[in-house]
Amino acid sequence: MFRSVWLLLSATRHPVIHRGYSSGYVSRMRYLSRLREDDEACFTALQAGCVFLFHRLAPLLQKTDGVTFRPTTLACSDVQSVLQRLGADQSLLKDSVLVGCSENNQAQFCLDVGELDKAAVEAECKGVFVDLRKAFFLLDGDAAPRVAKGQALLRWHQTNRFSSVTGQPTQRNQSGSQRVCSNSATIFYPKMSPVVIVLVSDGKRCLLGRQSTFPQGLYSALAGFCDMGETVEETLHREVAEEVGLEVRSISYSSSQHWPFPNSSFMIGCHAAVNPAHTQLDVDHLELEDARWFSLEEVISALQVKTPPRRGDPPVTWLPPQHAIGHRLISEWVERQQCGVQS
């Protein structure tokens, strides 16, 4: 361990510098940064870029095989043609927001066409608009995070047309990375609310809960918003104590994720351990409909359920989709248990 730390410190003191070299990733990030700051460059990039369509925040998807979908990718010229054929205002395209960049430096945008007839757009584009919660079970690869980011930015612009300081209208820049108050010149940026999501374990079992708003049979890790002034650790300790009456004794960080529901949240994923001698639950039913301990075998069985059960199907416990950080935490716990590592 000490050798690893020494090597890390050595690398920090004596970094290897490759002058004149810029990776493809660095190039793309700098290109995106320029587009966010330069309205003219961003509009030019839009003309040569690709656009993902939404209808009232539901993404347009195309089926790739029997069970998976992908976002429908349209060239800017294709979107212009669709708008023209449907008799829509061509200036609508300027409402597109910048969401990313492909590996060949093609800018990627999202546009909500909620004012147009949904069925007509679907027919023109040979796709279907799908509610994002459902889409998370249909998308694969990196498509889900990209679609979630697009929806979050579109929603933010739709709900921040007026300044919270002066009440006056705000104007967006071309990329959609900010809005400016027309009266005070105050700049507003898209925001995410910090949320801690934690998988609690007693060493042999993990704790999962469900809210009354969850679909029937769905269980996940515990989660809660950070209060003003709280650290991640303080939030985690408080939420576990409030929701299930347990005291956490150790915490380890896992990963983070943007989550678009109900609005934009920044999910901070952690694992936590409690004393195996003190695992009696005292569930706050104002917060949770149910919470209980699950064995390794029960969790593995729930992970086998790949799609939500349909109405009329036998009751079954199922878990968040693979794109969700809750799924990641649960899968990590299973791997640790199978390797004999105590959480």
C-alpha positions as a Markdown table, in Angstrom:
| # | Residue | x | y | z |
|---|---|---|---|---|
| 1 | Met | 0.0 | 0.0 | 0.0 |
| 2 | Phe | 2.8 | 2.4 | 1.0 |
| 3 | Arg | 4.6 | 1.6 | -2.3 |
| 4 | Ser | 1.4 | 2.6 | -4.2 |
| 5 | Val | 1.1 | 5.8 | -2.3 |
| 6 | Trp | 4.8 | 6.6 | -3.0 |
| 7 | Leu | 4.4 | 6.0 | -6.7 |
| 8 | Leu | 1.3 | 8.2 | -6.7 |
| 9 | Leu | 3.2 | 11.0 | -5.0 |
| 10 | Ser | 6.2 | 10.6 | -7.2 |
| 11 | Ala | 4.0 | 10.9 | -10.3 |
| 12 | Thr | 2.4 | 14.1 | -8.8 |
| 13 | Arg | 5.8 | 15.7 | -8.2 |
| 14 | His | 7.2 | 14.7 | -11.6 |
| 15 | Pro | 4.4 | 14.8 | -14.1 |
| 16 | Val | 5.1 | 13.6 | -17.6 |
| 17 | Ile | 4.3 | 16.4 | -20.1 |
| 18 | His | 3.7 | 15.7 | -23.8 |
| 19 | Arg | 4.0 | 19.1 | -25.3 |
| 20 | Gly | 1.9 | 19.8 | -28.4 |
| 21 | Tyr | -0.3 | 16.8 | -27.8 |
| 22 | Ser | -4.1 | 17.0 | -27.3 |
| 23 | Ser | -6.2 | 13.9 | -27.0 |
| 24 | Gly | -9.5 | 13.6 | -28.8 |
| 25 | Tyr | -11.3 | 14.0 | -25.5 |
| 26 | Val | -9.5 | 17.2 | -24.7 |
| 27 | Ser | -10.2 | 18.5 | -28.2 |
| 28 | Arg | -13.9 | 17.8 | -27.8 |
| 29 | Met | -14.1 | 19.4 | -24.4 |
| 30 | Arg | -12.4 | 22.6 | -25.6 |
| 31 | Tyr | -14.7 | 22.7 | -28.7 |
| 32 | Leu | -17.8 | 22.4 | -26.5 |
| 33 | Ser | -16.4 | 25.1 | -24.2 |
| 34 | Arg | -16.0 | 27.5 | -27.2 |
| 35 | Leu | -19.5 | 26.8 | -28.4 |
| 36 | Arg | -21.0 | 27.6 | -25.0 |
| 37 | Glu | -19.2 | 31.0 | -25.1 |
| 38 | Asp | -19.5 | 31.9 | -28.7 |
| 39 | Asp | -23.1 | 32.3 | -30.0 |
| 40 | Glu | -22.1 | 32.6 | -33.6 |
| 41 | Ala | -19.9 | 29.6 | -33.5 |
| 42 | Cys | -22.6 | 27.6 | -31.8 |
| 43 | Phe | -25.2 | 28.5 | -34.4 |
| 44 | Thr | -22.8 | 27.5 | -37.2 |
| 45 | Ala | -22.2 | 24.2 | -35.4 |
| 46 | Leu | -26.0 | 23.7 | -35.1 |
| 47 | Gln | -26.3 | 23.9 | -38.9 |
| 48 | Ala | -23.8 | 21.0 | -39.3 |
| 49 | Gly | -24.8 | 19.2 | -36.1 |
| 50 | Cys | -27.3 | 16.5 | -35.2 |
| 51 | Val | -30.5 | 17.0 | -33.2 |
| 52 | Phe | -32.4 | 14.8 | -30.7 |
| 53 | Leu | -36.1 | 15.6 | -30.6 |
| 54 | Phe | -38.4 | 15.7 | -27.6 |
| 55 | His | -42.1 | 16.2 | -27.3 |
| 56 | Arg | -43.1 | 17.7 | -24.0 |
| 57 | Leu | -39.9 | 16.3 | -22.5 |
| 58 | Ala | -40.4 | 12.8 | -23.9 |
| 59 | Pro | -37.5 | 11.7 | -26.2 |
| 60 | Leu | -38.0 | 10.4 | -29.7 |
| 61 | Leu | -36.7 | 6.8 | -29.9 |
| 62 | Gln | -36.3 | 4.2 | -32.7 |
| 63 | Lys | -36.3 | 0.5 | -32.2 |
| 64 | Thr | -32.9 | -1.2 | -32.8 |
| 65 | Asp | -34.0 | -4.8 | -32.2 |
| 66 | Gly | -36.8 | -6.6 | -30.4 |
| 67 | Val | -36.2 | -5.0 | -27.0 |
| 68 | Thr | -33.8 | -2.1 | -27.2 |
| 69 | Phe | -34.2 | 1.5 | -28.5 |
| 70 | Arg | -31.9 | 4.3 | -29.4 |
| 71 | Pro | -32.5 | 8.1 | -29.6 |
| 72 | Thr | -33.5 | 9.2 | -33.1 |
| 73 | Thr | -30.6 | 11.2 | -34.6 |
| 74 | Leu | -31.6 | 13.8 | -37.1 |
| 75 | Ala | -29.4 | 16.2 | -39.1 |
| 76 | Cys | -30.2 | 19.8 | -38.7 |
| 77 | Ser | -31.4 | 19.9 | -42.3 |
| 78 | Asp | -33.7 | 17.0 | -41.6 |
| 79 | Val | -35.3 | 18.8 | -38.7 |
| 80 | Gln | -35.8 | 21.9 | -40.9 |
| 81 | Ser | -37.5 | 19.8 | -43.5 |
| 82 | Val | -39.8 | 18.2 | -40.9 |
| 83 | Leu | -40.7 | 21.7 | -39.5 |
| 84 | Gln | -41.4 | 22.9 | -43.0 |
| 85 | Arg | -43.7 | 20.0 | -44.0 |
| 86 | Leu | -45.6 | 20.4 | -40.7 |
| 87 | Gly | -46.1 | 24.1 | -41.3 |
| 88 | Ala | -44.1 | 25.0 | -38.2 |
| 89 | Asp | -42.1 | 28.2 | -37.6 |
| 90 | Gln | -38.5 | 27.5 | -38.8 |
| 91 | Ser | -37.1 | 29.7 | -36.0 |
| 92 | Leu | -38.0 | 27.0 | -33.6 |
| 93 | Leu | -34.7 | 25.3 | -34.4 |
| 94 | Lys | -32.9 | 28.1 | -32.5 |
| 95 | Asp | -34.4 | 26.8 | -29.3 |
| 96 | Ser | -32.2 | 23.8 | -29.5 |
| 97 | Val | -29.8 | 23.3 | -26.6 |
| 98 | Leu | -26.2 | 22.0 | -26.8 |
| 99 | Val | -25.8 | 18.6 | -25.0 |
| 100 | Gly | -22.6 | 17.1 | -26.3 |
| 101 | Cys | -20.2 | 16.3 | -29.1 |
| 102 | Ser | -19.6 | 13.1 | -31.1 |
| 103 | Glu | -16.1 | 11.6 | -31.4 |
| 104 | Asn | -15.8 | 13.2 | -34.8 |
| 105 | Asn | -16.5 | 16.7 | -33.3 |
| 106 | Gln | -20.1 | 16.9 | -34.5 |
| 107 | Ala | -22.1 | 19.0 | -32.1 |
| 108 | Gln | -25.2 | 17.4 | -30.6 |
| 109 | Phe | -28.4 | 19.3 | -29.7 |
| 110 | Cys | -31.8 | 18.7 | -28.2 |
| 111 | Leu | -35.0 | 20.3 | -29.2 |
| 112 | Asp | -38.5 | 20.1 | -27.7 |
| 113 | Val | -41.3 | 20.2 | -30.3 |
| 114 | Gly | -44.2 | 20.0 | -27.9 |
| 115 | Glu | -46.2 | 22.6 | -29.7 |
| 116 | Leu | -46.4 | 20.3 | -32.8 |
| 117 | Asp | -48.8 | 17.4 | -33.3 |
| 118 | Lys | -47.1 | 14.4 | -31.7 |
| 119 | Ala | -48.3 | 11.7 | -34.1 |
| 120 | Ala | -47.4 | 13.8 | -37.1 |
| 121 | Val | -43.8 | 14.3 | -35.9 |
| 122 | Glu | -43.5 | 10.5 | -35.1 |
| 123 | Ala | -44.7 | 9.7 | -38.6 |
| 124 | Glu | -42.3 | 12.1 | -40.2 |
| 125 | Cys | -39.3 | 10.9 | -38.2 |
| 126 | Lys | -40.2 | 7.2 | -38.1 |
| 127 | Gly | -39.9 | 7.1 | -34.3 |
| 128 | Val | -42.0 | 7.2 | -31.1 |
| 129 | Phe | -41.9 | 9.6 | -28.2 |
| 130 | Val | -41.5 | 7.7 | -25.0 |
| 131 | Asp | -41.8 | 8.9 | -21.4 |
| 132 | Leu | -38.2 | 9.1 | -20.0 |
| 133 | Arg | -38.9 | 6.9 | -17.0 |
| 134 | Lys | -40.0 | 4.1 | -19.4 |
| 135 | Ala | -37.2 | 4.9 | -21.8 |
| 136 | Phe | -34.6 | 4.2 | -19.1 |
| 137 | Phe | -35.6 | 0.5 | -19.4 |
| 138 | Leu | -35.3 | 0.5 | -23.2 |
| 139 | Leu | -32.1 | 2.4 | -23.9 |
| 140 | Asp | -28.6 | 0.9 | -23.8 |
| 141 | Gly | -25.0 | 2.1 | -23.7 |
| 142 | Asp | -24.4 | 5.8 | -23.1 |
| 143 | Ala | -27.8 | 6.9 | -24.7 |
| 144 | Ala | -29.7 | 7.1 | -21.3 |
| 145 | Pro | -27.4 | 9.7 | -19.7 |
| 146 | Arg | -27.3 | 11.8 | -22.9 |
| 147 | Val | -31.1 | 11.8 | -23.2 |
| 148 | Ala | -31.5 | 12.6 | -19.5 |
| 149 | Lys | -29.1 | 15.6 | -19.8 |
| 150 | Gly | -31.1 | 16.8 | -22.8 |
| 151 | Gln | -34.4 | 16.6 | -21.0 |
| 152 | Ala | -33.0 | 18.3 | -17.9 |
| 153 | Leu | -31.7 | 21.2 | -19.9 |
| 154 | Leu | -34.9 | 21.6 | -21.8 |
| 155 | Arg | -37.0 | 21.5 | -18.6 |
| 156 | Trp | -34.7 | 24.1 | -17.0 |
| 157 | His | -35.2 | 26.5 | -19.8 |
| 158 | Gln | -39.0 | 26.0 | -19.8 |
| 159 | Thr | -39.2 | 26.8 | -16.1 |
| 160 | Asn | -36.7 | 29.6 | -15.9 |
| 161 | Arg | -38.1 | 32.1 | -18.4 |
| 162 | Phe | -38.3 | 34.8 | -15.8 |
| 163 | Ser | -35.8 | 36.0 | -13.2 |
| 164 | Ser | -36.2 | 34.9 | -9.6 |
| 165 | Val | -34.6 | 38.2 | -8.6 |
| 166 | Thr | -36.6 | 40.8 | -10.6 |
| 167 | Gly | -39.5 | 38.9 | -12.2 |
| 168 | Gln | -38.4 | 40.2 | -15.6 |
| 169 | Pro | -37.9 | 37.9 | -18.7 |
| 170 | Thr | -34.6 | 36.1 | -19.1 |
| 171 | Gln | -32.8 | 35.5 | -22.4 |
| 172 | Arg | -30.8 | 32.4 | -23.2 |
| 173 | Asn | -27.5 | 32.2 | -25.1 |
| 174 | Gln | -27.4 | 30.1 | -28.2 |
| 175 | Ser | -26.0 | 27.0 | -26.6 |
| 176 | Gly | -28.5 | 27.1 | -23.7 |
| 177 | Ser | -25.8 | 27.0 | -21.1 |
| 178 | Gln | -27.1 | 30.1 | -19.3 |
| 179 | Arg | -29.9 | 32.7 | -19.1 |
| 180 | Val | -29.5 | 36.4 | -18.5 |
| 181 | Cys | -32.1 | 38.7 | -16.8 |
| 182 | Ser | -33.1 | 41.4 | -19.2 |
| 183 | Asn | -33.3 | 44.0 | -16.4 |
| 184 | Ser | -30.4 | 43.3 | -14.0 |
| 185 | Ala | -28.0 | 41.4 | -16.2 |
| 186 | Thr | -28.0 | 38.7 | -13.6 |
| 187 | Ile | -26.8 | 35.4 | -15.1 |
| 188 | Phe | -28.5 | 32.1 | -14.2 |
| 189 | Tyr | -27.0 | 28.7 | -14.8 |
| 190 | Pro | -28.7 | 25.3 | -14.8 |
| 191 | Lys | -28.6 | 23.7 | -11.3 |
| 192 | Met | -28.8 | 20.2 | -9.8 |
| 193 | Ser | -29.9 | 19.4 | -6.3 |
| 194 | Pro | -27.5 | 17.2 | -4.3 |
| 195 | Val | -28.9 | 13.9 | -3.2 |
| 196 | Val | -27.3 | 11.1 | -1.2 |
| 197 | Ile | -28.2 | 7.6 | -2.2 |
| 198 | Val | -26.9 | 4.9 | 0.1 |
| 199 | Leu | -27.0 | 1.1 | 0.2 |
| 200 | Val | -26.9 | 0.0 | 3.9 |
| 201 | Ser | -25.6 | -3.4 | 4.8 |
| 202 | Asp | -25.2 | -5.4 | 8.0 |
| 203 | Gly | -22.5 | -7.5 | 6.5 |
| 204 | Lys | -24.7 | -10.3 | 5.1 |
| 205 | Arg | -27.9 | -8.5 | 4.0 |
| 206 | Cys | -28.6 | -5.1 | 2.3 |
| 207 | Leu | -31.4 | -2.7 | 3.2 |
| 208 | Leu | -33.9 | -1.7 | 0.4 |
| 209 | Gly | -36.9 | 0.5 | 0.7 |
| 210 | Arg | -39.8 | 1.8 | -1.4 |
| 211 | Gln | -41.9 | 4.9 | -1.5 |
| 212 | Ser | -45.6 | 4.8 | -2.1 |
| 213 | Thr | -45.1 | 6.5 | -5.4 |
| 214 | Phe | -42.9 | 3.7 | -6.7 |
| 215 | Pro | -44.4 | 1.2 | -9.2 |
| 216 | Gln | -45.6 | -2.0 | -7.5 |
| 217 | Gly | -42.8 | -4.2 | -6.3 |
| 218 | Leu | -39.9 | -1.8 | -7.0 |
| 219 | Tyr | -37.3 | -1.5 | -4.2 |
| 220 | Ser | -34.1 | 0.6 | -4.2 |
| 221 | Ala | -31.4 | 2.1 | -2.0 |
| 222 | Leu | -32.3 | 4.8 | 0.5 |
| 223 | Ala | -32.0 | 8.4 | -0.7 |
| 224 | Gly | -32.5 | 11.9 | 0.5 |
| 225 | Phe | -31.8 | 15.5 | -0.4 |
| 226 | Cys | -28.9 | 17.3 | 1.3 |
| 227 | Asp | -30.1 | 20.1 | 3.7 |
| 228 | Met | -28.5 | 23.5 | 3.4 |
| 229 | Gly | -25.1 | 23.5 | 5.0 |
| 230 | Glu | -24.9 | 19.7 | 5.3 |
| 231 | Thr | -22.0 | 17.5 | 4.2 |
| 232 | Val | -22.6 | 14.3 | 2.3 |
| 233 | Glu | -21.7 | 12.3 | 5.5 |
| 234 | Glu | -24.1 | 14.3 | 7.7 |
| 235 | Thr | -26.9 | 13.8 | 5.2 |
| 236 | Leu | -26.3 | 10.1 | 5.0 |
| 237 | His | -26.2 | 9.6 | 8.7 |
| 238 | Arg | -29.4 | 11.7 | 9.1 |
| 239 | Glu | -31.4 | 10.1 | 6.3 |
| 240 | Val | -30.7 | 6.6 | 7.5 |
| 241 | Ala | -31.6 | 7.5 | 11.1 |
| 242 | Glu | -34.8 | 9.3 | 10.1 |
| 243 | Glu | -36.1 | 6.8 | 7.6 |
| 244 | Val | -35.3 | 3.4 | 9.2 |
| 245 | Gly | -34.0 | 4.2 | 12.7 |
| 246 | Leu | -30.5 | 2.9 | 12.2 |
| 247 | Glu | -27.1 | 4.4 | 13.1 |
| 248 | Val | -24.4 | 4.1 | 10.5 |
| 249 | Arg | -20.9 | 3.3 | 11.6 |
| 250 | Ser | -18.9 | 3.5 | 8.4 |
| 251 | Ile | -19.3 | 5.0 | 4.9 |
| 252 | Ser | -17.5 | 4.4 | 1.6 |
| 253 | Tyr | -18.1 | 6.4 | -1.6 |
| 254 | Ser | -19.0 | 4.6 | -4.8 |
| 255 | Ser | -19.9 | 7.0 | -7.7 |
| 256 | Ser | -22.2 | 9.8 | -8.7 |
| 257 | Gln | -24.8 | 10.4 | -11.4 |
| 258 | His | -27.1 | 13.1 | -12.8 |
| 259 | Trp | -30.7 | 11.9 | -12.3 |
| 260 | Pro | -33.5 | 13.8 | -14.1 |
| 261 | Phe | -36.4 | 12.8 | -11.8 |
| 262 | Pro | -38.4 | 14.6 | -10.6 |
| 263 | Asn | -36.1 | 17.5 | -11.5 |
| 264 | Ser | -32.4 | 17.6 | -11.9 |
| 265 | Ser | -30.6 | 15.9 | -9.0 |
| 266 | Phe | -26.9 | 15.1 | -8.4 |
| 267 | Met | -26.9 | 11.7 | -7.0 |
| 268 | Ile | -23.9 | 10.9 | -4.7 |
| 269 | Gly | -23.8 | 7.1 | -4.3 |
| 270 | Cys | -22.4 | 5.5 | -1.1 |
| 271 | His | -22.2 | 2.2 | 0.8 |
| 272 | Ala | -22.8 | 2.2 | 4.5 |
| 273 | Ala | -22.4 | -0.4 | 7.2 |
| 274 | Val | -24.4 | -0.8 | 10.5 |
| 275 | Asn | -23.6 | -2.9 | 13.5 |
| 276 | Pro | -24.9 | -6.4 | 12.9 |
| 277 | Ala | -26.1 | -6.5 | 16.5 |
| 278 | His | -28.4 | -3.5 | 15.9 |
| 279 | Thr | -30.4 | -4.1 | 12.8 |
| 280 | Gln | -34.0 | -3.7 | 14.1 |
| 281 | Leu | -35.8 | -1.4 | 11.7 |
| 282 | Asp | -38.1 | 1.5 | 12.8 |
| 283 | Val | -39.5 | 2.7 | 9.5 |
| 284 | Asp | -40.9 | 6.2 | 9.2 |
| 285 | His | -44.0 | 5.5 | 7.1 |
| 286 | Leu | -44.3 | 9.2 | 6.3 |
| 287 | Glu | -41.1 | 8.8 | 4.2 |
| 288 | Leu | -41.3 | 5.1 | 3.1 |
| 289 | Glu | -44.1 | 2.7 | 2.4 |
| 290 | Asp | -41.8 | -0.2 | 3.3 |
| 291 | Ala | -38.2 | -1.0 | 4.0 |
| 292 | Arg | -36.6 | -4.4 | 4.8 |
| 293 | Trp | -33.5 | -6.5 | 4.8 |
| 294 | Phe | -32.8 | -8.6 | 1.7 |
| 295 | Ser | -30.5 | -11.6 | 1.5 |
| 296 | Leu | -27.9 | -12.1 | -1.2 |
| 297 | Glu | -30.1 | -14.7 | -2.9 |
| 298 | Glu | -33.2 | -12.4 | -2.8 |
| 299 | Val | -31.2 | -9.6 | -4.4 |
| 300 | Ile | -29.7 | -11.8 | -7.1 |
| 301 | Ser | -33.3 | -13.0 | -7.9 |
| 302 | Ala | -34.5 | -9.4 | -8.2 |
| 303 | Leu | -31.7 | -8.5 | -10.5 |
| 304 | Gln | -32.9 | -11.1 | -12.9 |
| 305 | Val | -36.1 | -9.1 | -13.5 |
| 306 | Lys | -35.0 | -7.1 | -16.5 |
| 307 | Thr | -38.3 | -5.2 | -17.3 |
| 308 | Pro | -41.1 | -4.0 | -15.0 |
| 309 | Pro | -43.9 | -6.5 | -14.4 |
| 310 | Arg | -47.0 | -5.9 | -16.4 |
| 311 | Arg | -50.4 | -5.4 | -14.9 |
| 312 | Gly | -51.9 | -8.7 | -13.9 |
| 313 | Asp | -48.5 | -10.4 | -13.6 |
| 314 | Pro | -47.7 | -12.2 | -10.3 |
| 315 | Pro | -46.2 | -10.0 | -7.6 |
| 316 | Val | -42.4 | -9.8 | -7.9 |
| 317 | Thr | -39.6 | -7.7 | -6.4 |
| 318 | Trp | -37.6 | -5.8 | -9.0 |
| 319 | Leu | -34.9 | -3.1 | -8.9 |
| 320 | Pro | -34.0 | 0.1 | -10.6 |
| 321 | Pro | -32.8 | 0.0 | -14.3 |
| 322 | Gln | -29.2 | -0.7 | -15.1 |
| 323 | His | -28.6 | 3.0 | -15.9 |
| 324 | Ala | -29.6 | 4.1 | -12.4 |
| 325 | Ile | -27.0 | 4.5 | -9.7 |
| 326 | Gly | -29.2 | 2.5 | -7.3 |
| 327 | His | -28.8 | -0.5 | -9.6 |
| 328 | Arg | -25.0 | 0.1 | -9.6 |
| 329 | Leu | -24.8 | 0.2 | -5.8 |
| 330 | Ile | -26.8 | -3.0 | -5.5 |
| 331 | Ser | -24.7 | -4.8 | -8.1 |
| 332 | Glu | -21.5 | -3.7 | -6.3 |
| 333 | Trp | -22.8 | -5.1 | -3.1 |
| 334 | Val | -23.6 | -8.4 | -4.7 |
| 335 | Glu | -20.1 | -8.6 | -6.2 |
| 336 | Arg | -18.6 | -7.8 | -2.8 |
| 337 | Gln | -20.6 | -10.5 | -1.1 |
| 338 | Gln | -19.7 | -13.1 | -3.8 |
| 339 | Cys | -16.0 | -12.2 | -3.3 |
| 340 | Gly | -16.3 | -12.5 | 0.5 |
| 341 | Val | -15.8 | -8.8 | 1.1 |
| 342 | Gln | -17.7 | -7.3 | 4.0 |
| 343 | Ser | -19.6 | -4.1 | 3.2 |
